[in-house]
Amino acid sequence: MAGAIYMHDGRFGSTRIIRDDVLDSLYGKQSAGARKLIEHGLAIFREAAGAANSLDGLSAPIMGLVPGELRSTAARSLPELLRTIALLHSSLANLDKLEELEESDAPMQEEVNRRFSTEIRELTVKERPDLLKYFGREAQLVDGGQNVRFGFCSPRVVAHFNVLHPIRVSASLRDARARLFELQRVKSMIHLPKAALIGAVTRDDDATLGAKQLNNLHEARREVTEEASAAGIEYFPVTNASDGAQRVLELAG
C-alpha cells in the first residue's frame, strides 16, 4: 500500500504511507521522483473524492496507483485513523512518522484531566453519594497563597487525578510532577493519613499506538512511580475511570 485516501470528520484527505527507505531501495537516486509521483497521484484521488463528495466512485487507476477496497472504521481522531490504516493494511508503513503528530491534534492536558476527573466523580458518587462533598475541595499550600483545588480530599485521603496522554507525554509528565508536589505539600500541612495520585494510563496492548509511543509512556509511568514513592505519595495507574473510582472508594474507606 503506497498511501490512503480517507474521509474523517467530514473532510477528505490523503497521505503517503510507504516508508522512504523502501522507495530508496526500489528506485535508488530516482526515489525522490517516485515520492512526488505517489503524492501527486494521491492528491488527485483526494480532489476527485472531494468533487464527488464520496469515496465510492474511486475505482479507476490514476498515475499508476490502483484504488483498493473501500473500508470503514471507528477513530476518535485523525492520527488514530492513520495508525489504524497503517497497522491493518501496510507492512511497509512509516509508523514513526505517524507517531510524530502535531500536538494541536490532541486535546490539552487540562481538558483530558478534567474529563477523567468528572468520570471518576460521577462513578464514585453513584456508589457513595455521601462522598460528593469531598470532590473539588480547595486548600492553601502556603500562608496567604491562592487556594489549590484537589480532585478529592476527605479526612482520610487527599488525591489528585492525572492522565498520561500518548501524544502529550511531556506535558502529562510535567502535570503529574506538579500534582505530586501539591499532594506532598498539603499532606504535610494538614497531616492527612494518605495522599494519592490516580493516573489514567494506556493499556500495554493498545494496538493503536506504535512502539515509540508505548516506550515513551512506559518511561513516563516509571518516572511518576519513582517520584511518587520518593515523595511518600501512593501512585495508582489505572486504564479507565471505573478503576479510578474503585481506588477512590477504597482510599475513602
XYZ file of C-alpha atoms in Angstrom:
253
model
C 0.000 0.000 0.000
C 1.524 3.286 -1.127
C -0.940 5.579 0.611
C -4.505 6.197 1.692
C -7.443 8.388 0.746
C -9.799 8.927 3.651
C -12.756 10.887 4.938
C -12.635 11.949 8.578
C -14.751 14.495 10.430
C -16.480 15.466 7.192
C -13.234 16.228 5.315
C -11.370 14.281 2.629
C -7.632 13.785 2.897
C -4.710 11.749 1.622
C -1.366 10.608 2.980
C 1.575 8.590 1.727
C 2.076 5.526 3.926
C 5.034 3.706 2.367
C 8.394 4.413 4.018
C 11.140 6.479 2.392
C 13.717 3.712 2.832
C 11.514 1.283 0.878
C 11.329 3.693 -2.040
C 15.076 4.318 -1.788
C 15.796 0.600 -2.039
C 13.442 0.220 -5.026
C 14.349 3.310 -7.035
C 17.734 4.452 -5.776
C 18.542 8.006 -6.926
C 15.114 8.238 -8.571
C 13.263 7.707 -5.282
C 12.544 11.429 -4.871
C 10.662 11.342 -8.164
C 8.751 8.252 -7.049
C 7.693 10.005 -3.843
C 6.448 13.030 -5.765
C 4.586 10.799 -8.230
C 2.837 8.895 -5.433
C 1.915 12.030 -3.511
C 0.658 13.757 -6.671
C -1.479 10.730 -7.551
C -2.911 10.635 -4.018
C -3.719 14.346 -4.260
C -5.666 13.757 -7.476
C -7.633 10.954 -5.796
C -8.356 13.285 -2.876
C -9.600 16.057 -5.144
C -11.772 13.583 -7.060
C -13.321 12.341 -3.829
C -13.947 15.900 -2.701
C -15.576 16.857 -6.003
C -17.907 13.862 -5.800
C -18.309 14.232 -2.022
C -17.781 10.462 -1.767
C -15.091 7.778 -1.740
C -17.364 5.294 -3.506
C -16.510 6.434 -7.019
C -12.741 5.918 -6.733
C -12.322 2.853 -8.924
C -10.052 3.777 -11.878
C -6.230 3.824 -11.593
C -4.538 7.235 -11.543
C -0.819 7.703 -12.332
C -0.169 4.025 -11.666
C -1.980 3.963 -8.314
C -4.829 1.456 -8.133
C -7.556 2.181 -5.541
C -8.315 -0.690 -3.193
C -11.483 -1.712 -1.439
C -13.411 0.928 0.491
C -13.261 0.218 4.227
C -14.871 1.770 7.301
C -13.534 2.028 10.826
C -14.096 3.995 14.021
C -11.484 6.550 15.050
C -11.568 9.281 17.699
C -9.015 11.412 15.831
C -7.218 11.654 12.504
C -3.906 10.383 13.962
C -5.735 7.312 15.311
C -7.326 6.734 11.894
C -3.943 6.881 10.136
C -2.371 4.494 12.645
C -5.256 2.064 12.112
C -4.784 2.238 8.345
C -1.068 1.605 8.651
C -1.313 -1.206 11.204
C -4.077 -3.124 9.447
C -3.208 -2.678 5.806
C 0.510 -1.988 5.350
C 3.657 -3.834 6.380
C 5.803 -1.054 4.883
C 4.327 1.900 6.774
C 6.349 4.615 8.453
C 4.874 4.285 11.936
C 7.475 6.603 13.500
C 6.369 9.391 11.180
C 2.735 8.809 12.088
C 3.643 8.947 15.777
C 5.285 12.370 15.424
C 1.908 14.085 15.375
C 1.206 17.755 15.807
C 0.208 18.442 19.402
C -2.663 20.534 18.088
C -4.329 17.252 17.091
C -4.531 16.238 20.742
C -6.708 17.742 23.465
C -4.982 19.955 26.020
C -3.740 18.315 29.217
C -6.160 20.190 31.454
C -9.066 19.119 29.255
C -8.285 15.390 29.458
C -7.631 15.660 33.201
C -10.985 17.378 33.715
C -12.800 14.726 31.704
C -11.128 11.904 33.646
C -11.861 13.591 36.993
C -15.508 14.140 36.092
C -15.971 10.499 35.127
C -14.373 9.328 38.383
C -16.574 11.660 40.430
C -19.782 10.501 38.717
C -18.944 6.812 39.130
C -17.868 7.233 42.757
C -20.922 9.243 43.760
C -23.165 6.666 42.112
C -21.848 4.139 44.651
C -21.361 6.543 47.559
C -23.439 9.745 47.312
C -22.039 10.874 50.672
C -18.584 11.353 49.106
C -19.700 14.103 46.702
C -18.763 16.852 49.188
C -15.110 15.767 49.100
C -14.584 16.278 45.356
C -13.030 19.540 44.185
C -12.152 20.816 47.657
C -9.555 23.576 47.983
C -6.643 24.219 50.314
C -3.764 26.691 50.665
C -0.248 25.353 50.181
C 1.447 28.464 51.614
C 0.217 31.073 54.097
C -1.649 33.782 52.234
C -1.345 31.931 48.928
C -4.048 31.093 46.447
C -6.232 28.081 47.043
C -5.391 24.894 45.132
C -8.243 22.654 44.038
C -7.766 18.934 44.684
C -9.550 16.118 42.932
C -10.662 14.560 46.216
C -9.998 15.496 49.832
C -11.564 13.737 52.810
C -10.429 13.299 56.427
C -8.656 10.110 55.362
C -7.058 10.912 51.994
C -6.230 13.671 49.548
C -5.999 12.707 45.885
C -5.279 14.216 42.503
C -6.239 12.785 39.099
C -3.941 12.821 36.085
C -3.838 11.398 32.548
C -0.651 10.238 30.820
C -1.631 11.172 27.283
C 0.095 9.179 24.483
C 0.681 12.279 22.334
C 1.359 14.886 25.008
C 3.681 12.724 27.124
C 5.976 15.582 28.188
C 3.060 17.805 29.208
C 1.446 14.879 31.047
C 4.650 14.192 32.960
C 5.048 17.848 33.973
C 1.447 17.877 35.154
C 1.954 14.709 37.209
C 5.046 16.188 38.880
C 3.184 19.379 39.762
C 0.346 17.374 41.283
C 2.787 15.252 43.290
C 4.279 18.428 44.756
C 0.817 19.749 45.697
C -0.094 16.435 47.303
C 3.139 16.270 49.265
C 2.697 19.843 50.468
C -0.925 19.584 51.560
C -0.376 16.223 53.247
C 2.371 17.692 55.425
C 0.349 20.831 56.218
C -2.911 19.230 57.339
C -1.444 15.877 58.397
C -3.666 13.595 56.335
C -3.022 9.850 56.659
C -2.764 9.289 52.892
C -2.072 11.153 49.686
C -2.540 9.553 46.286
C -2.186 10.289 42.594
C -4.638 8.286 40.493
C -3.420 8.312 36.906
C -5.048 7.135 33.701
C -2.554 5.195 31.569
C -2.734 3.427 28.231
C -3.073 -0.350 28.126
C 0.182 -2.162 27.293
C -1.539 -3.981 24.422
C -3.115 -0.876 22.815
C -2.911 -1.702 19.090
C -3.464 1.925 18.025
C -0.074 3.018 19.421
C 3.329 2.370 17.945
C 6.393 1.053 19.756
C 7.883 4.520 20.199
C 4.784 5.928 21.867
C 4.382 2.895 24.123
C 8.027 3.128 25.171
C 7.659 6.840 25.989
C 4.564 6.103 28.069
C 6.276 3.266 29.949
C 9.224 5.537 30.747
C 6.902 8.321 31.926
C 4.986 5.889 34.143
C 8.231 4.633 35.651
C 9.333 8.179 36.469
C 5.999 9.064 38.074
C 6.091 5.849 40.135
C 9.608 6.545 41.425
C 8.985 10.226 42.148
C 5.731 9.461 43.946
C 7.476 6.881 46.113
C 10.244 9.350 46.959
C 7.643 11.938 47.989
C 5.668 9.492 50.133
C 2.706 9.575 47.751
C 0.818 6.478 46.586
C 0.553 6.213 42.797
C -2.251 4.172 41.256
C -2.105 3.767 37.449
C -5.487 2.741 36.020
C -6.687 2.129 32.479
C -10.202 3.540 32.872
C -12.318 5.809 35.057
C -14.170 2.857 36.600
C -10.935 1.509 38.086
C -10.074 5.027 39.223
C -13.404 5.320 41.039
C -12.787 1.992 42.763
C -9.452 3.317 44.022
C -11.201 6.393 45.453
C -13.764 4.182 47.205
C -11.021 2.018 48.701
C -8.991 5.007 49.897
C -12.018 6.842 51.298
C -12.988 3.761 53.326
